Amino acid sequence: MPLTSHRRLVVSATMIAALAAGVAPATGASAADAPAATRRASAAAPQGPAARAAATAVPAPDMEGVVAALNTAVANGAPGAMARFSGPGGVRSRAVGVQDRVNGTPMNIGSRFRIGSVSKTFSTVVLLQLVQEGRLTLDAPVDTYLPGLLPDDRITVRHLLTHRSGLADYTDPMFDRTVPGFESVRNKVFGYQELVDLSLALPRTTEPGVSYKYSNANFVVVGMLVEKLTGRPVADAYQRRIFGPLGLRHTSYVHPDTRIAGRHVRGYLYPDTAGEPLVDSTEQTVSWAQSAGAVISDAADLNTFTTALVRGRLLSRAMMAEMTAVTPTDTTNTRFYGLGLRRYDLSCGTRVYGHTGTVQGFYTYAFSTRDGRRSLSAVANSTNRGAVNTALGGTLEAAFCGKKPASAARSASPAARDFSSLPAERDLPERH
């Protein structure tokens, strides 16, 4: 849909502000210049002087802190790392290290990478659109739509999206030995049923609905639901319902092709045994994940996606309320999960919504504030290295909470904790 004259003026003003702040133009679409999804209207903005004042009273991003987090990720073993922040002051991006260890190419903010489990949010959006269209119900048993797939008809669609189904994560034994496990599936093409069978061969982790237990198997079944209800491959649903409407020109789902087209980051996998060489894990089918983790994107497109999502451009208000109704994932009172969506509560009281991603060689964070005014995407190009993942998560505190004052009274709540001090959540098994 062509931009209106008014919208062109808004984009121009944003670019001028960014240039005035010394920000280099970023490659790829941003939240400011992406066309709106045509299917649904945006959620209404807060009204009145008080609401507008509150909306503008946000801390400036601490880009020095962002760089420090990226440098810490590199110091802990990532060849490179980068982050892109979009907010009222424009786009600010930072990159450190290299995206290719062989030729020494510097990390480039416009390069594409594998986003791992951030794909789960894309898959969730597609499924929730189908719910809106009346083609399935969140609290209906999965077996209503995929008869006989699961041995327990108490498992509902909602249980899949909230990781409360009890379906075991087949990636635990698959990648118990990191490099051999990866090499055994690097070029393999699985059918969805094969992956479900791997999960069902393992003991159930919980009774349906009882507790949160992260499992890639849940989103394999989500992919099966999408394909059953649309009669088309999940790649088609991504393209027609998200990539195309949002103008995500650098985002794709190419399963089972092993390549990342165009300029891209190379990913590196640390072996389990210290001292052994890193494995270049860039090229793989990601067939072991598919709708649970096989999307490719770049930082600008991820900013656009999370911003559009929280602003209601992809889902109705009622469905966004369902998606953002969260429950805790641990005992820190900082981490929560809704429907295919994480919420992190930062030390300054800011809540951000999005997802983390791990796929061999790539850690990713993609989050926005609930009003969509600020978003951050960050990536580091190594995995099986928890300290890298934790360090990369520090970009959230720096970007959304700003510089830490000398006073310890920084938190909006006495119980608030500095998110960057907590070990990162794991989307795949890790040994370091």
Tab-separated table of C-alpha atoms in Angstrom:
chain	number	residue	atom	x	y	z
A	1	MET	CA	0.000	0.000	0.000
A	2	PRO	CA	1.617	3.351	-0.997
A	3	LEU	CA	2.568	5.777	1.742
A	4	THR	CA	0.462	8.929	2.019
A	5	SER	CA	2.035	12.390	1.785
A	6	HIS	CA	1.586	12.813	5.513
A	7	ARG	CA	3.378	9.568	6.188
A	8	ARG	CA	6.222	10.589	3.865
A	9	LEU	CA	6.653	13.751	5.953
A	10	VAL	CA	6.782	11.689	9.148
A	11	VAL	CA	9.469	9.431	7.657
A	12	SER	CA	11.480	12.441	6.473
A	13	ALA	CA	11.289	14.056	9.902
A	14	THR	CA	12.439	10.835	11.534
A	15	MET	CA	15.414	10.519	9.184
A	16	ILE	CA	16.407	14.172	9.778
A	17	ALA	CA	16.243	13.640	13.547
A	18	ALA	CA	18.374	10.526	13.246
A	19	LEU	CA	20.992	12.294	11.112
A	20	ALA	CA	21.070	15.229	13.508
A	21	ALA	CA	21.813	12.814	16.304
A	22	GLY	CA	24.736	11.404	14.357
A	23	VAL	CA	23.056	8.114	13.488
A	24	ALA	CA	24.066	6.451	10.238
A	25	PRO	CA	21.133	5.407	8.026
A	26	ALA	CA	20.346	1.747	8.623
A	27	THR	CA	19.916	-0.860	5.926
A	28	GLY	CA	16.482	-2.430	5.516
A	29	ALA	CA	12.974	-1.422	6.574
A	30	SER	CA	12.372	0.215	9.957
A	31	ALA	CA	9.287	0.642	12.096
A	32	ALA	CA	8.914	4.182	10.790
A	33	ASP	CA	8.934	3.426	7.087
A	34	ALA	CA	7.293	-0.017	6.894
A	35	PRO	CA	3.788	-0.043	5.327
A	36	ALA	CA	1.018	-0.810	7.800
A	37	ALA	CA	-0.605	-4.227	7.740
A	38	THR	CA	-3.858	-3.838	5.881
A	39	ARG	CA	-5.867	-6.409	7.811
A	40	ARG	CA	-6.350	-4.625	11.153
A	41	ALA	CA	-6.332	-1.149	12.621
A	42	SER	CA	-3.727	0.046	15.109
A	43	ALA	CA	-4.590	0.194	18.776
A	44	ALA	CA	-5.605	3.676	19.872
A	45	ALA	CA	-2.875	5.879	21.334
A	46	PRO	CA	-3.273	7.327	24.864
A	47	GLN	CA	-5.254	10.577	24.877
A	48	GLY	CA	-5.003	13.772	26.902
A	49	PRO	CA	-2.062	15.950	28.065
A	50	ALA	CA	-1.200	13.752	31.052
A	51	ALA	CA	-1.129	10.591	28.946
A	52	ARG	CA	0.957	12.285	26.263
A	53	ALA	CA	3.420	13.590	28.850
A	54	ALA	CA	3.732	10.117	30.373
A	55	ALA	CA	4.278	8.620	26.928
A	56	THR	CA	7.204	10.954	26.225
A	57	ALA	CA	8.834	10.582	29.658
A	58	VAL	CA	11.099	7.704	28.712
A	59	PRO	CA	14.829	7.436	29.323
A	60	ALA	CA	17.193	7.949	26.409
A	61	PRO	CA	18.897	4.704	25.399
A	62	ASP	CA	22.330	4.216	26.903
A	63	MET	CA	24.205	3.349	23.726
A	64	GLU	CA	27.490	3.171	25.627
A	65	GLY	CA	25.846	0.522	27.788
A	66	VAL	CA	24.619	-1.285	24.687
A	67	VAL	CA	28.166	-1.334	23.304
A	68	ALA	CA	29.486	-2.549	26.648
A	69	ALA	CA	27.012	-5.460	26.546
A	70	LEU	CA	28.034	-6.293	22.974
A	71	ASN	CA	31.719	-6.151	23.915
A	72	THR	CA	31.059	-8.448	26.868
A	73	ALA	CA	29.422	-10.931	24.510
A	74	VAL	CA	32.546	-10.843	22.342
A	75	ALA	CA	34.833	-11.124	25.375
A	76	ASN	CA	32.944	-14.290	26.328
A	77	GLY	CA	33.467	-15.948	22.968
A	78	ALA	CA	31.247	-14.470	20.255
A	79	PRO	CA	33.170	-13.394	17.134
A	80	GLY	CA	30.792	-10.429	16.815
A	81	ALA	CA	27.580	-8.850	18.082
A	82	MET	CA	25.261	-6.027	17.099
A	83	ALA	CA	22.119	-4.197	18.220
A	84	ARG	CA	19.605	-1.850	16.613
A	85	PHE	CA	17.406	0.441	18.714
A	86	SER	CA	14.424	2.331	17.324
A	87	GLY	CA	12.737	5.007	19.419
A	88	PRO	CA	11.438	8.579	19.535
A	89	GLY	CA	14.924	9.908	18.749
A	90	GLY	CA	15.296	7.750	15.645
A	91	VAL	CA	17.329	4.649	14.896
A	92	ARG	CA	20.622	3.949	16.637
A	93	SER	CA	22.693	0.908	15.836
A	94	ARG	CA	25.979	-0.471	17.078
A	95	ALA	CA	28.140	-3.404	15.953
A	96	VAL	CA	31.365	-4.910	17.298
A	97	GLY	CA	33.619	-7.737	16.193
A	98	VAL	CA	33.312	-9.728	12.978
A	99	GLN	CA	30.545	-11.552	11.159
A	100	ASP	CA	32.983	-13.851	9.376
A	101	ARG	CA	36.018	-15.249	11.200
A	102	VAL	CA	37.731	-16.401	8.008
A	103	ASN	CA	37.884	-13.148	6.085
A	104	GLY	CA	37.504	-10.781	9.050
A	105	THR	CA	34.432	-8.969	7.692
A	106	PRO	CA	33.225	-6.548	10.391
A	107	MET	CA	29.782	-7.144	11.875
A	108	ASN	CA	27.280	-5.194	9.768
A	109	ILE	CA	23.903	-4.058	11.109
A	110	GLY	CA	22.289	-4.679	7.715
A	111	SER	CA	23.300	-8.336	7.525
A	112	ARG	CA	20.789	-11.163	7.798
A	113	PHE	CA	20.934	-13.979	10.353
A	114	ARG	CA	18.985	-16.949	11.670
A	115	ILE	CA	16.552	-15.778	14.367
A	116	GLY	CA	15.871	-19.162	15.982
A	117	SER	CA	12.943	-19.182	18.389
A	118	VAL	CA	11.902	-15.618	17.563
A	119	SER	CA	10.205	-17.602	14.768
A	120	LYS	CA	7.725	-18.829	17.397
A	121	THR	CA	6.178	-15.367	17.594
A	122	PHE	CA	5.710	-15.293	13.807
A	123	SER	CA	4.054	-18.726	13.960
A	124	THR	CA	1.822	-17.593	16.810
A	125	VAL	CA	0.631	-14.523	14.903
A	126	VAL	CA	-0.409	-16.690	11.958
A	127	LEU	CA	-2.292	-19.128	14.190
A	128	LEU	CA	-4.039	-16.333	16.114
A	129	GLN	CA	-5.141	-14.769	12.844
A	130	LEU	CA	-6.757	-18.110	12.031
A	131	VAL	CA	-8.463	-18.013	15.441
A	132	GLN	CA	-9.807	-14.568	14.590
A	133	GLU	CA	-11.145	-15.939	11.334
A	134	GLY	CA	-13.057	-18.616	13.242
A	135	ARG	CA	-11.038	-21.491	11.866
A	136	LEU	CA	-10.011	-22.853	15.259
A	137	THR	CA	-10.499	-22.160	18.969
A	138	LEU	CA	-7.745	-21.595	21.512
A	139	ASP	CA	-9.238	-23.849	24.157
A	140	ALA	CA	-10.215	-26.698	21.842
A	141	PRO	CA	-8.178	-29.918	21.928
A	142	VAL	CA	-5.440	-30.115	19.304
A	143	ASP	CA	-6.864	-33.472	18.232
A	144	THR	CA	-10.028	-31.678	17.080
A	145	TYR	CA	-8.032	-30.347	14.135
A	146	LEU	CA	-5.324	-33.008	13.872
A	147	PRO	CA	-7.226	-36.194	14.816
A	148	GLY	CA	-5.102	-38.801	16.540
A	149	LEU	CA	-1.895	-36.743	16.479
A	150	LEU	CA	-1.510	-36.501	20.251
A	151	PRO	CA	-2.247	-39.275	22.750
A	152	ASP	CA	-3.894	-36.857	25.195
A	153	ASP	CA	-6.993	-34.965	24.058
A	154	ARG	CA	-6.685	-32.630	27.046
A	155	ILE	CA	-3.863	-30.792	25.234
A	156	THR	CA	-5.370	-27.634	23.778
A	157	VAL	CA	-4.149	-25.116	21.217
A	158	ARG	CA	-3.537	-22.652	24.060
A	159	HIS	CA	-1.333	-25.207	25.834
A	160	LEU	CA	0.918	-25.342	22.770
A	161	LEU	CA	1.306	-21.564	22.549
A	162	THR	CA	2.040	-21.192	26.279
A	163	HIS	CA	4.424	-24.194	26.553
A	164	ARG	CA	2.055	-25.927	28.958
A	165	SER	CA	1.235	-29.024	26.934
A	166	GLY	CA	3.675	-31.372	28.639
A	167	LEU	CA	5.108	-32.437	25.261
A	168	ALA	CA	8.785	-33.246	25.769
A	169	ASP	CA	11.406	-31.227	23.903
A	170	TYR	CA	13.021	-33.657	21.464
A	171	THR	CA	15.983	-31.265	21.076
A	172	ASP	CA	17.233	-32.222	24.557
A	173	PRO	CA	18.454	-35.698	23.497
A	174	MET	CA	19.042	-34.559	19.898
A	175	PHE	CA	21.674	-32.025	20.973
A	176	ASP	CA	22.883	-33.717	24.140
A	177	ARG	CA	26.279	-33.842	22.418
A	178	THR	CA	26.445	-30.444	20.799
A	179	VAL	CA	28.536	-30.773	17.640
A	180	PRO	CA	27.805	-34.449	16.819
A	181	GLY	CA	24.122	-33.771	17.385
A	182	PHE	CA	24.183	-30.761	15.107
A	183	GLU	CA	26.159	-32.507	12.371
A	184	SER	CA	23.694	-35.404	12.419
A	185	VAL	CA	20.823	-33.064	11.461
A	186	ARG	CA	22.616	-30.245	9.623
A	187	ASN	CA	21.488	-31.473	6.193
A	188	LYS	CA	18.590	-33.678	7.221
A	189	VAL	CA	15.022	-32.932	6.145
A	190	PHE	CA	12.398	-33.978	8.699
A	191	GLY	CA	8.672	-34.248	8.276
A	192	TYR	CA	6.579	-32.654	11.015
A	193	GLN	CA	5.289	-36.071	12.031
A	194	GLU	CA	8.840	-37.336	12.560
A	195	LEU	CA	9.536	-34.517	15.009
A	196	VAL	CA	6.290	-35.122	16.881
A	197	ASP	CA	7.143	-38.812	17.091
A	198	LEU	CA	10.543	-37.940	18.604
A	199	SER	CA	8.756	-35.937	21.284
A	200	LEU	CA	6.137	-38.594	21.997
A	201	ALA	CA	8.864	-41.211	22.444
A	202	LEU	CA	9.999	-39.283	25.536
A	203	PRO	CA	8.244	-39.046	28.922
A	204	ARG	CA	5.717	-36.230	29.249
A	205	THR	CA	7.092	-33.299	31.290
A	206	THR	CA	3.843	-32.217	32.979
A	207	GLU	CA	0.106	-32.726	32.891
A	208	PRO	CA	-1.555	-30.455	30.309
A	209	GLY	CA	-1.985	-26.922	31.605
A	210	VAL	CA	-0.234	-27.492	34.932
A	211	SER	CA	3.084	-25.705	34.477
A	212	TYR	CA	5.366	-23.968	31.978
A	213	LYS	CA	7.981	-26.175	30.325
A	214	TYR	CA	9.606	-24.841	27.165
A	215	SER	CA	9.453	-27.295	24.269
A	216	ASN	CA	10.112	-26.882	20.558
A	217	ALA	CA	7.635	-29.709	19.964
A	218	ASN	CA	4.772	-27.328	20.777
A	219	PHE	CA	5.547	-25.107	17.824
A	220	VAL	CA	6.114	-27.998	15.461
A	221	VAL	CA	2.472	-28.851	16.140
A	222	VAL	CA	1.574	-25.172	15.599
A	223	GLY	CA	3.122	-25.442	12.135
A	224	MET	CA	1.061	-28.560	11.461
A	225	LEU	CA	-2.111	-26.720	12.487
A	226	VAL	CA	-1.316	-23.804	10.177
A	227	GLU	CA	-0.737	-26.098	7.205
A	228	LYS	CA	-3.831	-28.209	7.937
A	229	LEU	CA	-6.142	-25.190	8.237
A	230	THR	CA	-4.759	-23.211	5.305
A	231	GLY	CA	-3.955	-26.107	2.992
A	232	ARG	CA	-0.682	-24.377	2.179
A	233	PRO	CA	2.939	-24.567	3.417
A	234	VAL	CA	3.725	-22.470	6.478
A	235	ALA	CA	6.112	-20.394	4.315
A	236	ASP	CA	3.110	-19.178	2.334
A	237	ALA	CA	1.283	-18.137	5.501
A	238	TYR	CA	4.302	-16.184	6.759
A	239	GLN	CA	4.641	-14.374	3.447
A	240	ARG	CA	0.994	-13.514	2.873
A	241	ARG	CA	0.104	-12.646	6.452
A	242	ILE	CA	3.279	-11.026	7.859
A	243	PHE	CA	6.295	-10.589	5.574
A	244	GLY	CA	4.374	-9.029	2.701
A	245	PRO	CA	1.970	-6.752	4.603
A	246	LEU	CA	4.774	-5.372	6.800
A	247	GLY	CA	7.255	-4.997	3.948
A	248	LEU	CA	9.815	-7.298	5.588
A	249	ARG	CA	12.052	-7.533	2.525
A	250	HIS	CA	14.928	-9.222	4.340
A	251	THR	CA	12.869	-11.820	6.207
A	252	SER	CA	12.280	-15.283	4.799
A	253	TYR	CA	11.527	-18.907	5.539
A	254	VAL	CA	13.492	-21.066	3.130
A	255	HIS	CA	13.261	-24.543	4.658
A	256	PRO	CA	14.867	-26.837	3.638
A	257	ASP	CA	17.382	-24.686	1.733
A	258	THR	CA	20.608	-24.484	3.727
A	259	ARG	CA	21.766	-21.045	2.565
A	260	ILE	CA	21.211	-17.510	3.839
A	261	ALA	CA	20.834	-15.329	0.750
A	262	GLY	CA	22.608	-11.987	0.387
A	263	ARG	CA	24.834	-10.310	2.956
A	264	HIS	CA	24.662	-12.315	6.154
A	265	VAL	CA	26.299	-13.134	9.454
A	266	ARG	CA	28.090	-16.444	9.811
A	267	GLY	CA	27.257	-18.408	12.940
A	268	TYR	CA	29.677	-20.431	15.072
A	269	LEU	CA	28.999	-23.309	17.414
A	270	TYR	CA	31.214	-24.000	20.423
A	271	PRO	CA	31.951	-27.702	20.965
A	272	ASP	CA	31.394	-29.342	24.341
A	273	THR	CA	35.102	-29.965	24.919
A	274	ALA	CA	37.177	-26.896	25.700
A	275	GLY	CA	39.966	-26.187	23.231
A	276	GLU	CA	38.327	-27.815	20.227
A	277	PRO	CA	37.766	-25.544	17.204
A	278	LEU	CA	34.534	-23.664	16.603
A	279	VAL	CA	32.200	-25.119	13.986
A	280	ASP	CA	30.795	-22.864	11.276
A	281	SER	CA	27.089	-23.683	11.590
A	282	THR	CA	25.741	-21.083	9.150
A	283	GLU	CA	24.500	-23.478	6.499
A	284	GLN	CA	21.895	-25.975	7.662
A	285	THR	CA	18.313	-26.928	6.853
A	286	VAL	CA	17.026	-26.064	10.349
A	287	SER	CA	14.559	-28.834	9.552
A	288	TRP	CA	14.821	-29.983	13.153
A	289	ALA	CA	12.952	-26.765	14.096
A	290	GLN	CA	10.898	-25.558	11.094
A	291	SER	CA	7.977	-23.483	12.445
A	292	ALA	CA	9.673	-23.475	15.848
A	293	GLY	CA	12.827	-21.715	14.662
A	294	ALA	CA	13.760	-21.577	10.961
A	295	VAL	CA	13.038	-17.934	10.004
A	296	ILE	CA	15.855	-15.694	8.687
A	297	SER	CA	15.731	-11.908	9.155
A	298	ASP	CA	17.751	-8.778	9.918
A	299	ALA	CA	17.715	-6.291	12.784
A	300	ALA	CA	15.602	-3.662	11.005
A	301	ASP	CA	12.908	-6.140	10.001
A	302	LEU	CA	12.735	-7.511	13.542
A	303	ASN	CA	12.247	-3.980	14.909
A	304	THR	CA	9.453	-3.484	12.385
A	305	PHE	CA	7.803	-6.792	13.266
A	306	THR	CA	7.759	-6.391	17.049
A	307	THR	CA	6.612	-2.771	16.750
A	308	ALA	CA	3.772	-3.658	14.374
A	309	LEU	CA	2.718	-6.562	16.566
A	310	VAL	CA	2.400	-4.648	19.850
A	311	ARG	CA	0.664	-1.745	18.084
A	312	GLY	CA	-2.100	-4.040	16.898
A	313	ARG	CA	-1.326	-4.049	13.197
A	314	LEU	CA	-1.381	-7.839	12.949
A	315	LEU	CA	-3.979	-8.864	15.528
A	316	SER	CA	-7.175	-7.460	17.043
A	317	ARG	CA	-7.191	-5.873	20.492
A	318	ALA	CA	-8.957	-8.887	21.921
A	319	MET	CA	-6.361	-11.260	20.472
A	320	MET	CA	-3.480	-9.050	21.667
A	321	ALA	CA	-5.004	-9.208	25.147
A	322	GLU	CA	-4.879	-13.006	24.902
A	323	MET	CA	-1.325	-12.968	23.577
A	324	THR	CA	0.003	-10.664	26.308
A	325	ALA	CA	-1.738	-12.411	29.235
A	326	VAL	CA	1.405	-13.883	30.769
A	327	THR	CA	2.430	-16.305	33.501
A	328	PRO	CA	5.869	-16.603	35.179
A	329	THR	CA	8.539	-18.826	33.667
A	330	ASP	CA	10.760	-18.811	36.770
A	331	THR	CA	10.926	-17.390	40.304
A	332	THR	CA	12.704	-14.103	39.506
A	333	ASN	CA	9.529	-12.053	38.949
A	334	THR	CA	11.133	-10.715	35.774
A	335	ARG	CA	10.298	-13.341	33.151
A	336	PHE	CA	6.900	-14.291	31.808
A	337	TYR	CA	5.352	-16.054	28.831
A	338	GLY	CA	2.063	-15.414	27.037
A	339	LEU	CA	1.017	-16.902	23.703
A	340	GLY	CA	4.277	-17.308	21.779
A	341	LEU	CA	5.519	-14.124	23.421
A	342	ARG	CA	7.942	-13.410	26.244
A	343	ARG	CA	7.590	-10.478	28.624
A	344	TYR	CA	10.643	-9.242	30.480
A	345	ASP	CA	10.274	-6.797	33.376
A	346	LEU	CA	13.367	-4.611	33.525
A	347	SER	CA	14.865	-2.934	36.593
A	348	CYS	CA	13.469	0.513	35.713
A	349	GLY	CA	9.910	-0.821	35.650
A	350	THR	CA	9.719	-1.017	31.847
A	351	ARG	CA	8.069	-4.113	30.423
A	352	VAL	CA	9.178	-5.339	27.022
A	353	TYR	CA	7.510	-7.945	24.811
A	354	GLY	CA	9.108	-10.164	22.190
A	355	HIS	CA	11.141	-13.344	22.066
A	356	THR	CA	14.634	-14.733	22.382
A	357	GLY	CA	16.142	-16.992	19.762
A	358	THR	CA	18.798	-19.682	19.717
A	359	VAL	CA	19.772	-21.657	16.658
A	360	GLN	CA	23.255	-23.110	16.225
A	361	GLY	CA	25.590	-20.127	15.854
A	362	PHE	CA	23.101	-17.324	16.639
A	363	TYR	CA	21.623	-15.773	19.784
A	364	THR	CA	18.879	-13.218	19.128
A	365	TYR	CA	16.781	-10.788	21.193
A	366	ALA	CA	13.821	-8.956	19.592
A	367	PHE	CA	11.665	-6.843	21.949
A	368	SER	CA	9.432	-3.756	22.027
A	369	THR	CA	7.652	-1.756	24.688
A	370	ARG	CA	3.901	-2.371	24.797
A	371	ASP	CA	3.148	0.953	23.111
A	372	GLY	CA	5.545	0.129	20.275
A	373	ARG	CA	7.449	3.408	20.622
A	374	ARG	CA	10.754	1.689	21.398
A	375	SER	CA	12.197	-1.549	20.057
A	376	LEU	CA	15.504	-3.397	20.145
A	377	SER	CA	16.972	-6.234	18.110
A	378	ALA	CA	20.314	-7.754	19.041
A	379	VAL	CA	22.336	-10.735	17.834
A	380	ALA	CA	25.626	-12.482	18.636
A	381	ASN	CA	27.115	-15.093	16.334
A	382	SER	CA	28.022	-17.985	18.627
A	383	THR	CA	26.068	-20.466	20.736
A	384	ASN	CA	26.572	-23.211	23.319
A	385	ARG	CA	28.083	-20.376	25.324
A	386	GLY	CA	25.612	-19.198	27.981
A	387	ALA	CA	27.754	-16.238	29.044
A	388	VAL	CA	27.392	-14.806	25.532
A	389	ASN	CA	23.615	-15.129	25.708
A	390	THR	CA	23.483	-13.485	29.142
A	391	ALA	CA	25.738	-10.633	28.015
A	392	LEU	CA	23.623	-9.991	24.930
A	393	GLY	CA	20.537	-9.743	27.149
A	394	GLY	CA	22.219	-6.783	28.840
A	395	THR	CA	21.416	-4.704	25.766
A	396	LEU	CA	17.778	-4.637	26.943
A	397	GLU	CA	18.559	-2.869	30.227
A	398	ALA	CA	20.837	-0.343	28.534
A	399	ALA	CA	18.486	0.394	25.646
A	400	PHE	CA	15.180	0.583	27.509
A	401	CYS	CA	16.256	1.828	30.960
A	402	GLY	CA	19.026	4.247	29.947
A	403	LYS	CA	22.081	5.134	31.989
A	404	LYS	CA	22.174	3.865	35.534
A	405	PRO	CA	22.233	6.723	38.074
A	406	ALA	CA	24.724	6.627	40.914
A	407	SER	CA	21.869	6.138	43.354
A	408	ALA	CA	20.701	2.604	43.998
A	409	ALA	CA	17.110	3.914	43.986
A	410	ARG	CA	16.819	3.344	40.275
A	411	SER	CA	14.140	0.685	40.318
A	412	ALA	CA	10.481	1.478	39.933
A	413	SER	CA	9.815	-1.249	42.512
A	414	PRO	CA	11.928	-2.309	45.522
A	415	ALA	CA	11.653	-5.890	44.274
A	416	ALA	CA	12.862	-5.048	40.761
A	417	ARG	CA	16.099	-6.696	39.682
A	418	ASP	CA	18.637	-5.749	37.063
A	419	PHE	CA	17.676	-8.075	34.223
A	420	SER	CA	21.246	-8.138	32.871
A	421	SER	CA	22.466	-9.785	36.080
A	422	LEU	CA	20.330	-12.883	35.505
A	423	PRO	CA	21.478	-15.891	33.449
A	424	ALA	CA	19.750	-15.983	30.079
A	425	GLU	CA	16.883	-18.355	29.427
A	426	ARG	CA	17.783	-21.292	27.197
A	427	ASP	CA	15.914	-22.108	24.008
A	428	LEU	CA	18.198	-25.105	23.265
A	429	PRO	CA	20.416	-27.340	25.422
A	430	GLU	CA	23.795	-25.787	26.290
A	431	ARG	CA	26.927	-27.178	27.870
A	432	HIS	CA	28.834	-23.959	28.655
